[in-house]
Amino acid sequence: MLTASALTALAVGAPAAHADADAGSTTQKVMLKGATTASYFWDDSSGRAGDTGLPAAGKPMQKGLVASPSWPLMTEGYVIYKGKKMPFFVGDRGPGNPSNRGVMLDLDAKTFAELTGGTFNPDTLGVDGVGGEGHIKVEYVITKWGDGVGKKNYPVAFSTGAWAENDANPVTKQMSVKLPAN
């Protein structure tokens, strides 16, 4: 988690063109920041291990693709876990029912593995070496809202249907943060 002093030392920077922002950049324009519990998934369109098929944005499953129960598709940002920062873009919808219990972000399994020190297992589509841990507390930083439907604000449960509605009251106050080094 970011400390109060880390959040206080925030400075303005240029927005990323995509989730893989310039590795040398230490500042980032921010639309929203917060914290949530994150789970992980991997949909390779194989139909195995609970795989539901091609992600909603039509992009193939890849490192950095996350599912959000309410943010617009192609929203971009970063997650931070124990000082490790990883870029993401919203390419799918979810988690479904877990979002009713506060799990508001579904990281791709490769990003989850890298953040936690685990290993992505291509046979099971899971993460090994994390003692069965499937949820972590993360900070999130939104740097660019995706076009289209979805809530451009703090995430809400999938069951609210916010993922399918135009946001009539999006967050408009921009802030900036100095991101931790990788």
mmCIF file of C-alpha atoms in Angstrom:
data_model
loop_
_atom_site.group_PDB
_atom_site.id
_atom_site.type_symbol
_atom_site.label_atom_id
_atom_site.label_comp_id
_atom_site.label_asym_id
_atom_site.label_seq_id
_atom_site.Cartn_x
_atom_site.Cartn_y
_atom_site.Cartn_z
ATOM 1 C CA MET A 1 0.000 0.000 0.000
ATOM 2 C CA LEU A 2 1.148 3.526 -0.616
ATOM 3 C CA THR A 3 2.057 5.442 2.469
ATOM 4 C CA ALA A 4 0.620 8.854 3.191
ATOM 5 C CA SER A 5 4.015 10.424 2.500
ATOM 6 C CA ALA A 6 4.222 8.656 -0.872
ATOM 7 C CA LEU A 7 0.777 9.951 -1.790
ATOM 8 C CA THR A 8 1.699 13.436 -0.599
ATOM 9 C CA ALA A 9 4.819 13.593 -2.765
ATOM 10 C CA LEU A 10 2.765 13.610 -5.943
ATOM 11 C CA ALA A 11 3.734 15.565 -9.035
ATOM 12 C CA VAL A 12 2.240 16.251 -12.483
ATOM 13 C CA GLY A 13 3.296 14.204 -15.487
ATOM 14 C CA ALA A 14 2.081 13.311 -18.964
ATOM 15 C CA PRO A 15 -0.616 10.696 -19.481
ATOM 16 C CA ALA A 16 0.363 7.283 -20.804
ATOM 17 C CA ALA A 17 -0.452 6.440 -24.399
ATOM 18 C CA HIS A 18 -1.349 2.908 -23.248
ATOM 19 C CA ALA A 19 -0.949 0.708 -20.216
ATOM 20 C CA ASP A 20 2.752 0.242 -20.906
ATOM 21 C CA ALA A 21 3.776 3.804 -20.081
ATOM 22 C CA ASP A 22 7.338 5.004 -20.533
ATOM 23 C CA ALA A 23 9.360 2.970 -18.053
ATOM 24 C CA GLY A 24 11.527 6.005 -17.276
ATOM 25 C CA SER A 25 8.568 8.159 -16.275
ATOM 26 C CA THR A 26 7.982 8.507 -12.533
ATOM 27 C CA THR A 27 4.968 10.834 -12.652
ATOM 28 C CA GLN A 28 1.538 10.224 -14.091
ATOM 29 C CA LYS A 29 -1.645 12.223 -14.621
ATOM 30 C CA VAL A 30 -4.332 10.635 -12.485
ATOM 31 C CA MET A 31 -8.094 10.556 -12.920
ATOM 32 C CA LEU A 32 -8.814 8.501 -9.784
ATOM 33 C CA LYS A 33 -6.931 6.614 -7.094
ATOM 34 C CA GLY A 34 -8.095 4.248 -4.412
ATOM 35 C CA ALA A 35 -7.714 0.790 -2.935
ATOM 36 C CA THR A 36 -9.574 -2.476 -3.329
ATOM 37 C CA THR A 37 -9.244 -6.219 -3.078
ATOM 38 C CA ALA A 38 -8.123 -7.862 -6.323
ATOM 39 C CA SER A 39 -8.493 -11.435 -7.527
ATOM 40 C CA TYR A 40 -7.051 -13.002 -10.686
ATOM 41 C CA PHE A 41 -8.211 -14.782 -13.841
ATOM 42 C CA TRP A 42 -6.916 -15.953 -17.210
ATOM 43 C CA ASP A 43 -9.290 -16.437 -20.167
ATOM 44 C CA ASP A 44 -7.470 -17.965 -23.113
ATOM 45 C CA SER A 45 -10.690 -18.966 -24.910
ATOM 46 C CA SER A 46 -9.970 -22.638 -24.234
ATOM 47 C CA GLY A 47 -13.019 -23.225 -22.038
ATOM 48 C CA ARG A 48 -10.909 -24.834 -19.295
ATOM 49 C CA ALA A 49 -10.443 -23.832 -15.646
ATOM 50 C CA GLY A 50 -13.565 -21.651 -15.624
ATOM 51 C CA ASP A 51 -12.434 -19.810 -18.764
ATOM 52 C CA THR A 52 -15.333 -17.855 -20.237
ATOM 53 C CA GLY A 53 -13.841 -17.075 -23.646
ATOM 54 C CA LEU A 54 -12.478 -14.000 -25.357
ATOM 55 C CA PRO A 55 -12.424 -10.922 -23.074
ATOM 56 C CA ALA A 56 -15.233 -8.367 -23.590
ATOM 57 C CA ALA A 57 -13.031 -5.736 -25.283
ATOM 58 C CA GLY A 58 -12.199 -8.223 -28.042
ATOM 59 C CA LYS A 59 -8.493 -8.144 -27.187
ATOM 60 C CA PRO A 60 -6.747 -11.469 -26.603
ATOM 61 C CA MET A 61 -5.891 -12.359 -23.016
ATOM 62 C CA GLN A 62 -2.541 -10.818 -22.134
ATOM 63 C CA LYS A 63 -0.471 -9.506 -19.287
ATOM 64 C CA GLY A 64 -1.941 -6.199 -18.132
ATOM 65 C CA LEU A 65 -5.544 -7.002 -19.150
ATOM 66 C CA VAL A 66 -7.856 -6.750 -16.136
ATOM 67 C CA ALA A 67 -11.573 -7.121 -15.560
ATOM 68 C CA SER A 68 -13.594 -4.421 -13.831
ATOM 69 C CA PRO A 69 -17.196 -4.738 -12.710
ATOM 70 C CA SER A 70 -17.959 -1.097 -13.550
ATOM 71 C CA TRP A 71 -15.174 0.914 -15.254
ATOM 72 C CA PRO A 72 -15.401 1.502 -19.024
ATOM 73 C CA LEU A 73 -13.523 -0.928 -21.248
ATOM 74 C CA MET A 74 -10.035 0.287 -22.247
ATOM 75 C CA THR A 75 -9.657 2.354 -19.063
ATOM 76 C CA GLU A 76 -5.925 2.475 -18.235
ATOM 77 C CA GLY A 77 -3.949 2.690 -15.036
ATOM 78 C CA TYR A 78 -1.657 0.972 -12.557
ATOM 79 C CA VAL A 79 -2.003 -1.289 -9.568
ATOM 80 C CA ILE A 80 0.470 -1.123 -6.718
ATOM 81 C CA TYR A 81 1.085 -4.003 -4.324
ATOM 82 C CA LYS A 82 3.807 -3.977 -1.672
ATOM 83 C CA GLY A 83 5.685 -1.291 -3.628
ATOM 84 C CA LYS A 84 5.450 -3.108 -6.988
ATOM 85 C CA LYS A 85 3.702 -1.199 -9.783
ATOM 86 C CA MET A 86 2.110 -2.892 -12.779
ATOM 87 C CA PRO A 87 0.231 -1.212 -15.661
ATOM 88 C CA PHE A 88 -3.206 -2.403 -16.711
ATOM 89 C CA PHE A 89 -6.051 -1.760 -19.102
ATOM 90 C CA VAL A 90 -9.665 -2.842 -18.612
ATOM 91 C CA GLY A 91 -10.328 -5.473 -21.243
ATOM 92 C CA ASP A 92 -13.052 -7.537 -19.603
ATOM 93 C CA ARG A 93 -16.002 -7.452 -17.206
ATOM 94 C CA GLY A 94 -15.876 -8.972 -13.741
ATOM 95 C CA PRO A 95 -15.426 -10.168 -11.163
ATOM 96 C CA GLY A 96 -19.125 -10.981 -10.936
ATOM 97 C CA ASN A 97 -20.342 -12.157 -7.540
ATOM 98 C CA PRO A 98 -17.044 -11.436 -5.728
ATOM 99 C CA SER A 99 -17.606 -7.735 -6.451
ATOM 100 C CA ASN A 100 -20.624 -7.894 -4.130
ATOM 101 C CA ARG A 101 -18.080 -8.726 -1.401
ATOM 102 C CA GLY A 102 -15.657 -5.898 -2.272
ATOM 103 C CA VAL A 103 -13.421 -7.624 -4.839
ATOM 104 C CA MET A 104 -13.477 -4.830 -7.416
ATOM 105 C CA LEU A 105 -10.625 -5.771 -9.736
ATOM 106 C CA ASP A 106 -9.743 -9.025 -11.472
ATOM 107 C CA LEU A 107 -6.061 -8.937 -12.454
ATOM 108 C CA ASP A 108 -4.709 -11.171 -15.176
ATOM 109 C CA ALA A 109 -2.947 -14.185 -13.637
ATOM 110 C CA LYS A 110 0.478 -13.199 -14.999
ATOM 111 C CA THR A 111 0.315 -9.760 -13.362
ATOM 112 C CA PHE A 112 -0.982 -11.310 -10.119
ATOM 113 C CA ALA A 113 1.930 -13.777 -10.173
ATOM 114 C CA GLU A 114 4.483 -11.035 -10.755
ATOM 115 C CA LEU A 115 3.065 -8.841 -7.991
ATOM 116 C CA THR A 116 2.938 -11.676 -5.435
ATOM 117 C CA GLY A 117 6.127 -13.547 -6.355
ATOM 118 C CA GLY A 118 4.156 -16.521 -7.662
ATOM 119 C CA THR A 119 4.367 -18.296 -11.001
ATOM 120 C CA PHE A 120 1.706 -18.408 -13.714
ATOM 121 C CA ASN A 121 0.784 -22.029 -14.454
ATOM 122 C CA PRO A 122 -0.281 -22.402 -18.123
ATOM 123 C CA ASP A 123 -1.738 -25.864 -17.438
ATOM 124 C CA THR A 124 -4.167 -24.744 -14.729
ATOM 125 C CA LEU A 125 -4.397 -21.039 -15.733
ATOM 126 C CA GLY A 126 -3.725 -20.312 -12.059
ATOM 127 C CA VAL A 127 -0.913 -18.905 -9.949
ATOM 128 C CA ASP A 128 1.398 -21.284 -8.084
ATOM 129 C CA GLY A 129 3.670 -20.461 -5.164
ATOM 130 C CA VAL A 130 1.390 -18.047 -3.319
ATOM 131 C CA GLY A 131 0.071 -20.505 -0.742
ATOM 132 C CA GLY A 132 -3.369 -20.641 -2.337
ATOM 133 C CA GLU A 133 -3.805 -16.881 -1.964
ATOM 134 C CA GLY A 134 -6.310 -15.678 -4.550
ATOM 135 C CA HIS A 135 -6.978 -12.162 -3.258
ATOM 136 C CA ILE A 136 -4.665 -9.256 -2.469
ATOM 137 C CA LYS A 137 -5.201 -5.680 -1.330
ATOM 138 C CA VAL A 138 -4.014 -3.249 -4.016
ATOM 139 C CA GLU A 139 -3.884 0.458 -4.611
ATOM 140 C CA TYR A 140 -5.144 1.478 -8.056
ATOM 141 C CA VAL A 141 -4.416 4.574 -10.094
ATOM 142 C CA ILE A 142 -6.595 5.399 -13.117
ATOM 143 C CA THR A 143 -4.685 7.446 -15.710
ATOM 144 C CA LYS A 144 -7.173 7.398 -18.591
ATOM 145 C CA TRP A 145 -10.868 6.591 -18.800
ATOM 146 C CA GLY A 146 -11.981 4.361 -21.638
ATOM 147 C CA ASP A 147 -14.613 5.570 -24.072
ATOM 148 C CA GLY A 148 -18.102 4.184 -23.848
ATOM 149 C CA VAL A 149 -20.300 2.872 -21.087
ATOM 150 C CA GLY A 150 -19.231 2.291 -17.524
ATOM 151 C CA LYS A 151 -18.771 4.180 -14.282
ATOM 152 C CA LYS A 152 -15.935 6.717 -14.378
ATOM 153 C CA ASN A 153 -15.583 6.807 -10.618
ATOM 154 C CA TYR A 154 -14.958 4.452 -7.714
ATOM 155 C CA PRO A 155 -15.819 0.878 -8.696
ATOM 156 C CA VAL A 156 -19.176 -0.660 -7.823
ATOM 157 C CA ALA A 157 -20.404 -4.246 -7.896
ATOM 158 C CA PHE A 158 -21.169 -5.934 -11.204
ATOM 159 C CA SER A 159 -24.761 -6.510 -10.037
ATOM 160 C CA THR A 160 -25.443 -2.738 -10.125
ATOM 161 C CA GLY A 161 -25.300 -2.794 -13.937
ATOM 162 C CA ALA A 162 -23.038 0.301 -13.958
ATOM 163 C CA TRP A 163 -20.830 -1.437 -16.559
ATOM 164 C CA ALA A 164 -23.644 -1.006 -19.121
ATOM 165 C CA GLU A 165 -24.689 2.584 -18.374
ATOM 166 C CA ASN A 166 -23.396 5.938 -19.563
ATOM 167 C CA ASP A 167 -21.893 7.747 -16.571
ATOM 168 C CA ALA A 168 -23.817 11.007 -16.171
ATOM 169 C CA ASN A 169 -21.601 12.109 -13.278
ATOM 170 C CA PRO A 170 -17.977 11.068 -13.961
ATOM 171 C CA VAL A 171 -15.025 12.078 -11.794
ATOM 172 C CA THR A 172 -13.657 15.272 -13.326
ATOM 173 C CA LYS A 173 -11.079 16.444 -10.785
ATOM 174 C CA GLN A 174 -7.668 15.376 -12.028
ATOM 175 C CA MET A 175 -4.809 14.839 -9.616
ATOM 176 C CA SER A 176 -1.283 13.631 -10.134
ATOM 177 C CA VAL A 177 0.902 11.099 -8.396
ATOM 178 C CA LYS A 178 4.530 10.192 -8.307
ATOM 179 C CA LEU A 179 4.581 6.475 -8.928
ATOM 180 C CA PRO A 180 6.985 4.143 -7.139
ATOM 181 C CA ALA A 181 9.864 2.744 -9.157
ATOM 182 C CA ASN A 182 9.330 -0.749 -10.559
#
